[in-house]
Coordinates of C-alpha atoms in Angstrom, one line a residue:
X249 CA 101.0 109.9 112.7
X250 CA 100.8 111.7 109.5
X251 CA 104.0 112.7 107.4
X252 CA 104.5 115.0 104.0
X253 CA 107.2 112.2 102.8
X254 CA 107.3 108.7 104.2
X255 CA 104.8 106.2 104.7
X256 CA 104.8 104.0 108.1
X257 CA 103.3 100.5 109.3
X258 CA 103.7 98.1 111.8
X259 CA 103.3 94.7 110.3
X260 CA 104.1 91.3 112.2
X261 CA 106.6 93.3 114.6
X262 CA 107.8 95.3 112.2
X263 CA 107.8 99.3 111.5
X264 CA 108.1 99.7 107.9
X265 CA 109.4 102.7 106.6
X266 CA 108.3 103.8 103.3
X267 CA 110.2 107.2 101.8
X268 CA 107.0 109.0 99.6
X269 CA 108.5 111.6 97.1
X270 CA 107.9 109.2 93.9
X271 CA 107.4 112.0 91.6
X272 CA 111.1 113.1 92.4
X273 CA 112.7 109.2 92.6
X274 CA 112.5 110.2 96.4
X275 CA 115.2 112.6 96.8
X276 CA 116.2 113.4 100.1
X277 CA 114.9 116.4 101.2
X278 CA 115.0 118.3 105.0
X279 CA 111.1 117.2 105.5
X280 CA 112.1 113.3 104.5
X281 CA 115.0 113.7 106.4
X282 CA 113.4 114.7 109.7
X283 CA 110.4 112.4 109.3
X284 CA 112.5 109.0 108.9
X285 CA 113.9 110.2 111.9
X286 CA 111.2 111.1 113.4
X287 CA 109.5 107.8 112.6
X288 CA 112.6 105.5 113.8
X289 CA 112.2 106.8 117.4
X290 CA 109.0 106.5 117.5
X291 CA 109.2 103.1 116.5
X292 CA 111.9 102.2 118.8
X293 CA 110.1 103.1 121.8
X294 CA 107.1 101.2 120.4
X295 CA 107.2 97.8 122.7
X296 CA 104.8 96.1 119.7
X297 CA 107.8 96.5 117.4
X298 CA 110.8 94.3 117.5
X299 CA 112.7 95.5 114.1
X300 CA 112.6 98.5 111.5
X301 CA 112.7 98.1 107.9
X302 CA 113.1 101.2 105.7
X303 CA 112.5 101.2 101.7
X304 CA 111.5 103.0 99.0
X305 CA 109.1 100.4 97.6
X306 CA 110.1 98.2 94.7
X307 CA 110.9 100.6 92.1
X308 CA 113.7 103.1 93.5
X309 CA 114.9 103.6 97.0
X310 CA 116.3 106.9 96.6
X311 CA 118.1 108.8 93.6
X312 CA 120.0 111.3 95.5
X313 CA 119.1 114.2 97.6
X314 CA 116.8 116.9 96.3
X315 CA 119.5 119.0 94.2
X316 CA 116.6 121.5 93.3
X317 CA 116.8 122.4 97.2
X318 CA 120.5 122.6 97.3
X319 CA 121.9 124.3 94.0
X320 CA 121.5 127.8 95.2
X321 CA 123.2 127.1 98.4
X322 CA 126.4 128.5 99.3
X323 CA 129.0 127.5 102.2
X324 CA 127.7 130.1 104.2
X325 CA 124.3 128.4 103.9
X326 CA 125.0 125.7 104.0
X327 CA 126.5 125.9 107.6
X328 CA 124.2 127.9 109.2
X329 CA 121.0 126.1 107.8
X330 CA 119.3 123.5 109.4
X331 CA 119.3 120.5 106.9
X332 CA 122.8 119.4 107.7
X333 CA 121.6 119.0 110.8
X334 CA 118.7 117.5 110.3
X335 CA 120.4 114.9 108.3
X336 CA 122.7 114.5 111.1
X337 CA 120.0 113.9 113.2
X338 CA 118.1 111.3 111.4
X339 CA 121.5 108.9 110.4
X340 CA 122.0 109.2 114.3
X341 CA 118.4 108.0 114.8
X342 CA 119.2 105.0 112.9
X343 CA 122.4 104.4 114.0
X344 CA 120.9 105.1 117.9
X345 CA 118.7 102.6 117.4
X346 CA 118.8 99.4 119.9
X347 CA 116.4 97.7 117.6
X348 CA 117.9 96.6 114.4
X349 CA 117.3 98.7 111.0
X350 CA 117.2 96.8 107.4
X351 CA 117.6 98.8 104.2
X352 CA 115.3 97.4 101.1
X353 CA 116.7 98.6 98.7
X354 CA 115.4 97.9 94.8
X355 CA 116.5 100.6 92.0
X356 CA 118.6 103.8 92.3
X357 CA 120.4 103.9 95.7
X358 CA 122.6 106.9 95.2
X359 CA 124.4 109.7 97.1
X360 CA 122.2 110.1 100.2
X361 CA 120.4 107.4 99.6
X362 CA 123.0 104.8 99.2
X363 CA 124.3 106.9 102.3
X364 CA 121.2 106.2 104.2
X365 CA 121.0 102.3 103.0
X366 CA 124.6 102.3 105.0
X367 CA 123.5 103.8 108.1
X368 CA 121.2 101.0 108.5
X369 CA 122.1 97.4 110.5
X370 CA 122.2 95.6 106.8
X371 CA 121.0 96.1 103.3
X372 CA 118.5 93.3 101.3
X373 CA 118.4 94.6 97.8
X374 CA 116.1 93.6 95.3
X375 CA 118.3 92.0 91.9
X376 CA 117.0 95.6 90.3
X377 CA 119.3 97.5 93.0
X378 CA 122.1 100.3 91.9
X379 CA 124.4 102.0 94.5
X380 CA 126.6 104.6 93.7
X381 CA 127.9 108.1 95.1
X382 CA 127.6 110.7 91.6
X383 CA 128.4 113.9 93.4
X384 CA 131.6 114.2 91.6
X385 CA 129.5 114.8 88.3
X386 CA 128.0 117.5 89.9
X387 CA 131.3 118.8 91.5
X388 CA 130.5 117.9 94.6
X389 CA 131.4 115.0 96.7
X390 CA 129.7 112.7 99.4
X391 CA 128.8 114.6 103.0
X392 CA 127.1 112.2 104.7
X393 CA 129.3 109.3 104.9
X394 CA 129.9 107.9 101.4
X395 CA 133.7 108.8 101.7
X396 CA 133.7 107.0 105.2
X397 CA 130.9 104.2 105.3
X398 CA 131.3 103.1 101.5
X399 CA 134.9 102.7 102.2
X400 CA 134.7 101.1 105.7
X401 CA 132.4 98.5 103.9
X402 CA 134.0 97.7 100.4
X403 CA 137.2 98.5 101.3
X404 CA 139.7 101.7 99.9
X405 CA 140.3 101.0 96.3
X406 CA 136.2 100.3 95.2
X407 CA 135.2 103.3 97.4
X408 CA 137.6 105.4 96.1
X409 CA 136.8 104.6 92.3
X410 CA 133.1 105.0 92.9
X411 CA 133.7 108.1 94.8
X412 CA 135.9 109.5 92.3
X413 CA 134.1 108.4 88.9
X414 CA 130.7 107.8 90.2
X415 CA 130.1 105.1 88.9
X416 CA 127.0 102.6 90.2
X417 CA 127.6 99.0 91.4
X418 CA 124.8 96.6 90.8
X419 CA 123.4 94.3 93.2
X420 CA 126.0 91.1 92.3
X421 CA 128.9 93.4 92.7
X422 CA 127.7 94.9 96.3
X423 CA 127.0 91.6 97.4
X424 CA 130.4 90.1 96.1
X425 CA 131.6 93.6 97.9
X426 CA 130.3 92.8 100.9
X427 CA 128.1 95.8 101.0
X428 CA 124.9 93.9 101.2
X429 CA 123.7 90.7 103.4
X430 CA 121.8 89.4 100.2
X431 CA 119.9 89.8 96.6
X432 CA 116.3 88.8 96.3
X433 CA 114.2 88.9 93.1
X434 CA 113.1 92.3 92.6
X435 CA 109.2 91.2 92.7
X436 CA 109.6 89.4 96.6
X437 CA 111.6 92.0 97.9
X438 CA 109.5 93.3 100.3
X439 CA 108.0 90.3 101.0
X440 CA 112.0 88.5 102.1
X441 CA 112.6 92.3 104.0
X442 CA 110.0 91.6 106.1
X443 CA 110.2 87.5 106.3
X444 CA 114.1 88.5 107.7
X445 CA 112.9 91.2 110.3
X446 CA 109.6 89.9 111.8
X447 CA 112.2 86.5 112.5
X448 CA 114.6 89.1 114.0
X449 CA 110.9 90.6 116.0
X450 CA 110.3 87.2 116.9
X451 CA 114.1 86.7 118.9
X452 CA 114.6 88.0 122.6
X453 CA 114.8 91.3 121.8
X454 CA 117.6 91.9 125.0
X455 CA 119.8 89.5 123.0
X456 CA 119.2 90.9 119.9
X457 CA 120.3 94.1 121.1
X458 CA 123.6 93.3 122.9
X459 CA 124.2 90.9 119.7
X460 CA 123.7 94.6 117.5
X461 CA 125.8 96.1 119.9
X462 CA 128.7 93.6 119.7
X463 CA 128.6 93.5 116.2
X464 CA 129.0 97.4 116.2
X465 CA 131.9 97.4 118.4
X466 CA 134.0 95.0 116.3
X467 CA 133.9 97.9 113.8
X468 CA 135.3 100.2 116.1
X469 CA 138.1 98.5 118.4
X470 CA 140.5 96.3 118.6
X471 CA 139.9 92.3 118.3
X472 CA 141.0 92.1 122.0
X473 CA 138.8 94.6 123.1
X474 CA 135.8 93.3 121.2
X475 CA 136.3 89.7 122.2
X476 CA 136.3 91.2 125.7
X477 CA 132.7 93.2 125.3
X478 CA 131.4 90.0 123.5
X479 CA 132.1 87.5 126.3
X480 CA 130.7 90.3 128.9
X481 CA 127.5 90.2 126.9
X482 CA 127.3 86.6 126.7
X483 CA 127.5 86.1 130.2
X484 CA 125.1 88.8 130.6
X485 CA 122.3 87.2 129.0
X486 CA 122.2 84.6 131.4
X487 CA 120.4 87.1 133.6
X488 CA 117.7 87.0 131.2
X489 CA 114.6 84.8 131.5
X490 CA 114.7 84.6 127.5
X491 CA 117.6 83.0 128.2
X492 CA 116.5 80.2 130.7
X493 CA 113.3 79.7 128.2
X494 CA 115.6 79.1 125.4
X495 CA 117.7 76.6 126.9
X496 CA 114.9 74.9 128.4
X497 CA 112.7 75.0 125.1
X498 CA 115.8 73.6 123.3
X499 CA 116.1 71.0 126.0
X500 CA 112.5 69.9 125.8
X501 CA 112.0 70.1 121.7
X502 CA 109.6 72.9 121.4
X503 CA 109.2 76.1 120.2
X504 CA 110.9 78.9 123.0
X505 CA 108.6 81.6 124.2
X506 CA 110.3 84.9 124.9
X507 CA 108.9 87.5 127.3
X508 CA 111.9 90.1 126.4
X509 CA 113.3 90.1 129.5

């Protein structure tokens, strides 16, 4: 397919995801918006791909959302217009998807694009990478989960001070955070993104998704209630063949061959 805004490939199991508005740092506007979207469905109904990586490339994932769009916007407009919505829509595409989504992330990741980084599965960011939520310095705030997300992940106090002063935190200090899984060197970034996810292509991809799922729900409940959907999910994927293969691959010494079912 062809897109205004992003760039797509499938590489070694892999849909990448590139956001294309360089001449702008790729602000988020409603056309990116919809077409990452857009281009996550399409890729998790593709049976070639097993994983989804979306980036900006190695210099900047995205600096914001397209202010130059918004500024002339008022409540009223902003309520009735679509964009919300489509923003809405494409986080929900991510965070919909079975298959798992990595963020690589090098440069500016701020307001909506450190919000998109967290609707992802995890974040790899290049040593380069900067995440932050400025809308206060434009008297704004967060809207599409930098109050919620950012806090959920680093925990009250950081989100608050980042939310409130807008300051950025580098790369070291997400990691120490726990915002992101890991730092790579700027220059092998998209290289490790896509080392990590065609491994995670390579896995039965029925495990990999009830082992998503599981570690979504222990986000949401209660340790009792996620222990209990973890041990259902276990013992369901001994109704999978990947399963027996694995076991029998281990059992043999040699390399398992997964069918996916």
């Amino acid at each position: 397919m062809s897109y205004q805004c992003i760039l797509t490939e499938v590489s070694q199991g892999v849909g990448i995801i590139t956001l294309n508005r360089p001449e702008v740092m790729n602000a988020l506007n409603a056309t990116l918006c919809r077409e990452v979207g857009e281009a996550v469905d399409r890729f998790e109904a593709d049976e070639a791909v097993g994983c989804i990586i979306i980036t900006g490339g190695n210099q900047v994932f995205a600096a914001g959302a397209d202010i130059k769009e918004m500024k002339d916007q008022s409540f009223a407009d902003l309520h009735r217009q679509d964009f919300p919505r489509i923003q809405r829509d494409c986080w929900r595409a991510i965070e919909d998807a079975r298959k798992p989504v990595i963020a690589a992330v090098a440069g500016f990741a701020l307001g909506g694009g450190c919000e998109l980084t967290m609707a992802c599965d995890f974040i790899i960011a290049a040593d380069s990478a900067k995440f932050g939520q400025p809308e206060i310095a434009i008297g704004t705030m967060p809207g599409a989960g930098g109050t919620q997300r950012l806090t959920k992940a680093i925990g009250k106090a950081k989100a608050m001070e980042m939310c409130l002063t807008g300051r950025m935190m580098d790369a070291e200090e997400a990691e120490r955070a726990g915002l992101i899984a890991r730092i790579v060197p700027a220059e092998t970034l998209a290289e490790q993104a896509l080392k990590t996810a065609s491994k995670i292509a390579s896995m039965s991809q029925p495990a990999v998704m009830l082992i998503k799922e599981s570690v979504n729900m222990a986000v949401s409940c209660s340790l009792d209630d996620g222990m209990r959907f973890e041990r259902r999910a276990f013992e369901a994927t001994f109704a999978f063949e990947d399963c027996s293969e694995g076991m029998n691959a281990f059992a043999e010494k040699r390399k398992p061959v997964f069918k996916n079912r």
